[in-house]
mmCIF file of C-alpha atoms in Angstrom:
data_model
loop_
_atom_site.group_PDB
_atom_site.id
_atom_site.type_symbol
_atom_site.label_atom_id
_atom_site.label_comp_id
_atom_site.label_asym_id
_atom_site.label_seq_id
_atom_site.Cartn_x
_atom_site.Cartn_y
_atom_site.Cartn_z
ATOM 1 C CA ASN A 346 116.930 115.706 98.821
ATOM 2 C CA ALA A 347 114.907 112.373 98.593
ATOM 3 C CA GLY A 348 114.470 112.003 102.398
ATOM 4 C CA VAL A 349 113.653 108.336 103.149
ATOM 5 C CA THR A 350 112.948 106.144 100.174
ATOM 6 C CA GLN A 351 111.105 102.884 100.574
ATOM 7 C CA THR A 352 110.673 100.098 97.925
ATOM 8 C CA PRO A 353 108.543 98.500 96.838
ATOM 9 C CA LYS A 354 105.215 100.333 97.551
ATOM 10 C CA PHE A 355 103.070 97.359 97.115
ATOM 11 C CA GLN A 356 103.899 93.457 97.455
ATOM 12 C CA VAL A 357 102.002 90.329 97.409
ATOM 13 C CA LEU A 358 103.931 87.134 98.711
ATOM 14 C CA LYS A 359 102.988 83.615 98.974
ATOM 15 C CA THR A 360 103.287 81.960 102.432
ATOM 16 C CA GLY A 361 106.824 80.701 102.769
ATOM 17 C CA GLN A 362 108.527 83.104 100.411
ATOM 18 C CA SER A 363 111.170 85.527 101.510
ATOM 19 C CA MET A 364 111.706 89.035 100.374
ATOM 20 C CA THR A 365 113.663 92.238 101.411
ATOM 21 C CA LEU A 366 111.985 95.659 101.993
ATOM 22 C CA GLN A 367 114.409 98.309 101.139
ATOM 23 C CA CYS A 368 114.892 101.601 103.040
ATOM 24 C CA ALA A 369 117.373 104.358 102.088
ATOM 25 C CA GLN A 370 117.935 107.859 103.467
ATOM 26 C CA ASP A 371 120.278 110.585 102.289
ATOM 27 C CA MET A 372 120.025 112.928 105.401
ATOM 28 C CA ASN A 373 123.093 111.205 107.156
ATOM 29 C CA HIS A 374 120.871 110.188 109.987
ATOM 30 C CA GLU A 375 122.304 107.814 112.436
ATOM 31 C CA TYR A 376 119.019 106.336 113.723
ATOM 32 C CA MET A 377 116.662 104.296 111.517
ATOM 33 C CA SER A 378 113.880 101.945 112.364
ATOM 34 C CA TRP A 379 111.095 99.867 110.837
ATOM 35 C CA TYR A 380 107.421 99.740 112.030
ATOM 36 C CA ARG A 381 104.455 97.844 111.140
ATOM 37 C CA GLN A 382 101.057 99.282 110.997
ATOM 38 C CA ASP A 383 98.030 97.080 111.476
ATOM 39 C CA PRO A 384 94.261 98.223 111.458
ATOM 40 C CA GLY A 385 93.266 99.810 114.961
ATOM 41 C CA MET A 386 96.577 99.554 116.321
ATOM 42 C CA GLY A 387 99.460 102.237 116.502
ATOM 43 C CA LEU A 388 102.799 101.796 114.823
ATOM 44 C CA ARG A 389 104.881 98.965 116.329
ATOM 45 C CA LEU A 390 108.670 98.960 116.281
ATOM 46 C CA ILE A 391 110.174 95.759 114.605
ATOM 47 C CA HIS A 392 113.993 96.709 114.570
ATOM 48 C CA TYR A 393 115.973 99.683 114.941
ATOM 49 C CA SER A 394 119.667 100.756 114.353
ATOM 50 C CA VAL A 395 121.603 103.629 116.142
ATOM 51 C CA GLY A 396 124.264 103.604 113.580
ATOM 52 C CA ALA A 397 126.224 101.454 111.010
ATOM 53 C CA GLY A 398 126.785 98.150 112.410
ATOM 54 C CA ILE A 399 124.386 98.323 115.131
ATOM 55 C CA THR A 400 120.958 96.925 115.389
ATOM 56 C CA ASP A 401 118.495 95.881 118.058
ATOM 57 C CA GLN A 402 115.205 94.418 118.435
ATOM 58 C CA GLY A 403 111.953 96.480 118.958
ATOM 59 C CA GLU A 404 108.581 95.081 120.218
ATOM 60 C CA VAL A 405 107.746 92.629 117.410
ATOM 61 C CA PRO A 406 111.040 91.306 115.719
ATOM 62 C CA ASN A 407 110.044 87.718 115.212
ATOM 63 C CA GLY A 408 110.089 86.726 111.529
ATOM 64 C CA TYR A 409 112.241 89.542 110.561
ATOM 65 C CA ASN A 410 115.925 90.455 110.164
ATOM 66 C CA VAL A 411 117.719 93.594 109.623
ATOM 67 C CA SER A 412 121.350 94.723 108.924
ATOM 68 C CA ARG A 413 123.057 98.088 108.722
ATOM 69 C CA SER A 414 126.201 97.915 106.572
ATOM 70 C CA THR A 415 126.041 101.744 105.581
ATOM 71 C CA THR A 416 124.625 104.744 107.221
ATOM 72 C CA GLU A 417 122.198 105.155 104.424
ATOM 73 C CA ASP A 418 120.517 101.721 104.072
ATOM 74 C CA PHE A 419 118.432 99.781 106.477
ATOM 75 C CA PRO A 420 116.834 96.733 104.733
ATOM 76 C CA LEU A 421 114.197 94.440 106.293
ATOM 77 C CA ARG A 422 114.062 90.929 105.413
ATOM 78 C CA LEU A 423 111.102 88.623 105.884
ATOM 79 C CA LEU A 424 112.572 85.155 106.275
ATOM 80 C CA SER A 425 109.463 83.012 105.640
ATOM 81 C CA ALA A 426 106.383 85.160 104.983
ATOM 82 C CA ALA A 427 103.438 84.210 107.003
ATOM 83 C CA PRO A 428 99.715 85.676 106.709
ATOM 84 C CA SER A 429 100.166 87.368 110.071
ATOM 85 C CA GLN A 430 102.838 89.575 108.384
ATOM 86 C CA THR A 431 100.384 91.286 106.226
ATOM 87 C CA SER A 432 100.642 94.882 107.113
ATOM 88 C CA VAL A 433 102.022 98.210 106.213
ATOM 89 C CA TYR A 434 105.484 98.778 106.876
ATOM 90 C CA PHE A 435 107.056 102.050 107.460
ATOM 91 C CA CYS A 436 110.765 102.870 107.536
ATOM 92 C CA ALA A 437 111.668 105.915 109.538
ATOM 93 C CA SER A 438 115.110 107.942 110.257
ATOM 94 C CA SER A 439 116.064 110.600 112.673
ATOM 95 C CA TYR A 440 119.178 112.329 113.630
ATOM 96 C CA SER A 441 119.031 111.390 117.363
ATOM 97 C CA GLY A 442 116.294 108.824 117.485
ATOM 98 C CA ARG A 443 114.703 110.550 120.414
ATOM 99 C CA GLY A 444 111.211 110.738 119.132
ATOM 100 C CA GLY A 445 111.132 114.091 117.342
ATOM 101 C CA GLY A 446 112.118 114.949 113.844
ATOM 102 C CA TYR A 447 111.544 111.603 112.548
ATOM 103 C CA THR A 448 111.355 111.292 108.775
ATOM 104 C CA PHE A 449 109.077 108.559 107.488
ATOM 105 C CA GLY A 450 109.044 106.730 104.138
ATOM 106 C CA SER A 451 105.794 106.412 102.202
ATOM 107 C CA GLY A 452 105.312 102.856 103.362
ATOM 108 C CA THR A 453 104.883 99.327 101.779
ATOM 109 C CA ARG A 454 101.836 97.537 101.819
ATOM 110 C CA LEU A 455 102.389 93.827 102.072
ATOM 111 C CA THR A 456 99.935 91.022 101.553
ATOM 112 C CA VAL A 457 100.881 87.515 102.269
ATOM 113 C CA VAL A 458 98.498 84.846 100.935
ATOM 114 C CA ALA B 1377 103.375 98.897 131.426
ATOM 115 C CA GLN B 1378 104.047 101.701 129.154
ATOM 116 C CA ARG B 1379 101.061 102.572 126.942
ATOM 117 C CA VAL B 1380 99.648 105.385 124.702
ATOM 118 C CA THR B 1381 95.835 105.631 124.438
ATOM 119 C CA GLN B 1382 93.933 107.496 122.023
ATOM 120 C CA PRO B 1383 90.315 106.849 123.016
ATOM 121 C CA GLU B 1384 88.620 108.072 119.799
ATOM 122 C CA LYS B 1385 89.426 106.247 116.497
ATOM 123 C CA LEU B 1386 87.190 108.940 114.778
ATOM 124 C CA LEU B 1387 86.341 112.438 115.618
ATOM 125 C CA SER B 1388 84.277 114.422 113.300
ATOM 126 C CA VAL B 1389 83.502 118.282 113.847
ATOM 127 C CA PHE B 1390 82.205 121.238 111.774
ATOM 128 C CA LYS B 1391 84.638 123.954 110.363
ATOM 129 C CA GLY B 1392 85.290 126.732 112.771
ATOM 130 C CA ALA B 1393 84.349 124.438 115.958
ATOM 131 C CA PRO B 1394 87.136 123.736 118.481
ATOM 132 C CA VAL B 1395 88.968 120.338 118.293
ATOM 133 C CA GLU B 1396 90.312 118.287 121.006
ATOM 134 C CA LEU B 1397 92.078 115.140 120.345
ATOM 135 C CA LYS B 1398 92.764 113.058 123.241
ATOM 136 C CA CYS B 1399 95.956 111.359 124.253
ATOM 137 C CA ASN B 1400 96.706 109.473 127.509
ATOM 138 C CA TYR B 1401 99.969 107.796 128.440
ATOM 139 C CA SER B 1402 101.277 105.396 131.057
ATOM 140 C CA TYR B 1403 104.919 105.561 131.913
ATOM 141 C CA SER B 1404 106.868 105.426 135.090
ATOM 142 C CA GLY B 1405 109.698 107.514 133.624
ATOM 143 C CA SER B 1406 110.082 111.061 132.540
ATOM 144 C CA PRO B 1407 107.840 111.178 129.360
ATOM 145 C CA GLU B 1408 108.655 112.956 125.989
ATOM 146 C CA LEU B 1409 105.420 113.375 124.059
ATOM 147 C CA PHE B 1410 104.797 114.051 120.427
ATOM 148 C CA TRP B 1411 102.025 114.428 118.065
ATOM 149 C CA TYR B 1412 102.477 113.235 114.498
ATOM 150 C CA VAL B 1413 99.881 113.859 111.544
ATOM 151 C CA GLN B 1414 99.391 111.948 108.275
ATOM 152 C CA TYR B 1415 97.378 113.915 105.683
ATOM 153 C CA SER B 1416 95.767 111.963 102.874
ATOM 154 C CA ARG B 1417 98.294 110.552 100.467
ATOM 155 C CA GLN B 1418 101.242 112.132 102.374
ATOM 156 C CA ARG B 1419 103.774 110.676 104.691
ATOM 157 C CA LEU B 1420 103.701 110.734 108.470
ATOM 158 C CA GLN B 1421 105.189 113.904 109.905
ATOM 159 C CA LEU B 1422 105.931 115.605 113.156
ATOM 160 C CA LEU B 1423 103.397 118.016 114.315
ATOM 161 C CA LEU B 1424 104.175 118.938 117.859
ATOM 162 C CA ARG B 1425 106.609 117.919 120.555
ATOM 163 C CA HIS B 1426 105.753 118.818 124.192
ATOM 164 C CA ILE B 1427 109.306 120.122 125.074
ATOM 165 C CA SER B 1428 108.945 122.913 122.320
ATOM 166 C CA ARG B 1429 105.715 124.274 123.854
ATOM 167 C CA GLU B 1430 104.970 125.669 120.414
ATOM 168 C CA SER B 1431 101.866 126.132 118.122
ATOM 169 C CA ILE B 1432 102.024 124.512 114.748
ATOM 170 C CA LYS B 1433 99.025 125.323 112.307
ATOM 171 C CA GLY B 1434 97.172 126.648 115.199
ATOM 172 C CA PHE B 1435 97.399 123.363 117.311
ATOM 173 C CA THR B 1436 98.715 123.252 120.879
ATOM 174 C CA ALA B 1437 99.130 120.453 123.203
ATOM 175 C CA ASP B 1438 100.158 120.597 126.901
ATOM 176 C CA LEU B 1439 101.465 117.992 128.898
ATOM 177 C CA ASN B 1440 99.563 117.284 132.033
ATOM 178 C CA LYS B 1441 101.688 114.922 134.322
ATOM 179 C CA GLY B 1442 98.926 114.799 136.911
ATOM 180 C CA GLU B 1443 96.391 113.426 134.455
ATOM 181 C CA THR B 1444 99.051 111.779 132.336
ATOM 182 C CA SER B 1445 97.607 113.323 129.344
ATOM 183 C CA PHE B 1446 98.800 115.249 126.058
ATOM 184 C CA HIS B 1447 95.716 116.292 124.343
ATOM 185 C CA LEU B 1448 95.868 118.193 121.136
ATOM 186 C CA LYS B 1449 93.778 121.281 120.709
ATOM 187 C CA LYS B 1450 92.706 123.802 118.070
ATOM 188 C CA PRO B 1451 90.184 126.541 118.844
ATOM 189 C CA PHE B 1452 88.846 126.805 115.301
ATOM 190 C CA ALA B 1453 89.033 123.832 113.002
ATOM 191 C CA GLN B 1454 89.776 124.099 109.232
ATOM 192 C CA GLU B 1455 88.966 121.775 106.538
ATOM 193 C CA GLU B 1456 92.675 121.072 105.875
ATOM 194 C CA ASP B 1457 93.043 119.711 109.176
ATOM 195 C CA SER B 1458 91.445 116.498 108.312
ATOM 196 C CA ALA B 1459 93.854 113.847 108.721
ATOM 197 C CA MET B 1460 95.058 110.919 110.998
ATOM 198 C CA TYR B 1461 96.703 112.044 114.180
ATOM 199 C CA TYR B 1462 99.014 109.923 116.291
ATOM 200 C CA CYS B 1463 100.345 110.598 119.848
ATOM 201 C CA ALA B 1464 103.737 108.918 120.456
ATOM 202 C CA LEU B 1465 105.706 108.556 123.708
ATOM 203 C CA PHE B 1466 109.398 108.381 123.834
ATOM 204 C CA MET B 1467 110.988 106.191 126.318
ATOM 205 C CA ASP B 1468 114.393 106.819 127.356
ATOM 206 C CA SER B 1469 114.786 103.618 129.253
ATOM 207 C CA ASN B 1470 114.857 101.608 126.031
ATOM 208 C CA TYR B 1471 115.146 104.509 123.357
ATOM 209 C CA GLN B 1472 112.016 103.403 121.742
ATOM 210 C CA LEU B 1473 108.898 105.374 120.611
ATOM 211 C CA ILE B 1474 105.377 103.922 121.533
ATOM 212 C CA TRP B 1475 102.544 104.973 119.404
ATOM 213 C CA GLY B 1476 98.800 105.486 119.968
ATOM 214 C CA ALA B 1477 96.391 103.675 117.512
ATOM 215 C CA GLY B 1478 95.611 107.152 115.951
ATOM 216 C CA THR B 1479 92.566 109.246 115.706
ATOM 217 C CA LYS B 1480 91.003 110.104 112.228
ATOM 218 C CA LEU B 1481 89.842 113.658 112.241
ATOM 219 C CA ILE B 1482 87.095 114.774 109.751
ATOM 220 C CA ILE B 1483 86.358 118.659 109.360
ATOM 221 C CA LYS B 1484 82.840 119.033 107.894
ATOM 222 C CA PRO B 1485 82.267 122.139 105.802
#
């Protein structure tokens, strides 16, 4: 049972480049979410999904796109990378999304230069 | 506005001493609060949820609605408790989880 798998673990981008952070879970969880974590701050919600075909914006959605074509996958796309998007990104899934029982990925450390 | 505050970025105590990690929240609805922990080189994981009123690894946390607090306590710290601890508030108004900035707990031998 792999849980939540995030790839890549590390990435360096140039300003203006685009990329996709991958997130996959094998627990049949309906709820999936993407967070970013910046120094001295708590995790901030970027986008979330309550099921296949349904996504919604979180607290800091600008510059990011998501889609949820299957229950298992929830990729996060950076459309045109900016230095302000340098951060650690976490994907999480849960059965209900109500805050407890979140399973987290190992994180992606992204640097935009 | 809804907010979770963890006032201590770093807390350092000796092994065997009591530990209290502070968490205060601001939310007009009915709060659901959680403590998550991240040990070195491990993933973030759930430690406690207030509705369970359970003790995990010797830690307890009581929701105090009057003081809007959800402090995490352990009577006798162990070295393996060293980790980052995050308090989180679930808001049923928009189905989102708000996180505190985290407290790094260091247990000195």
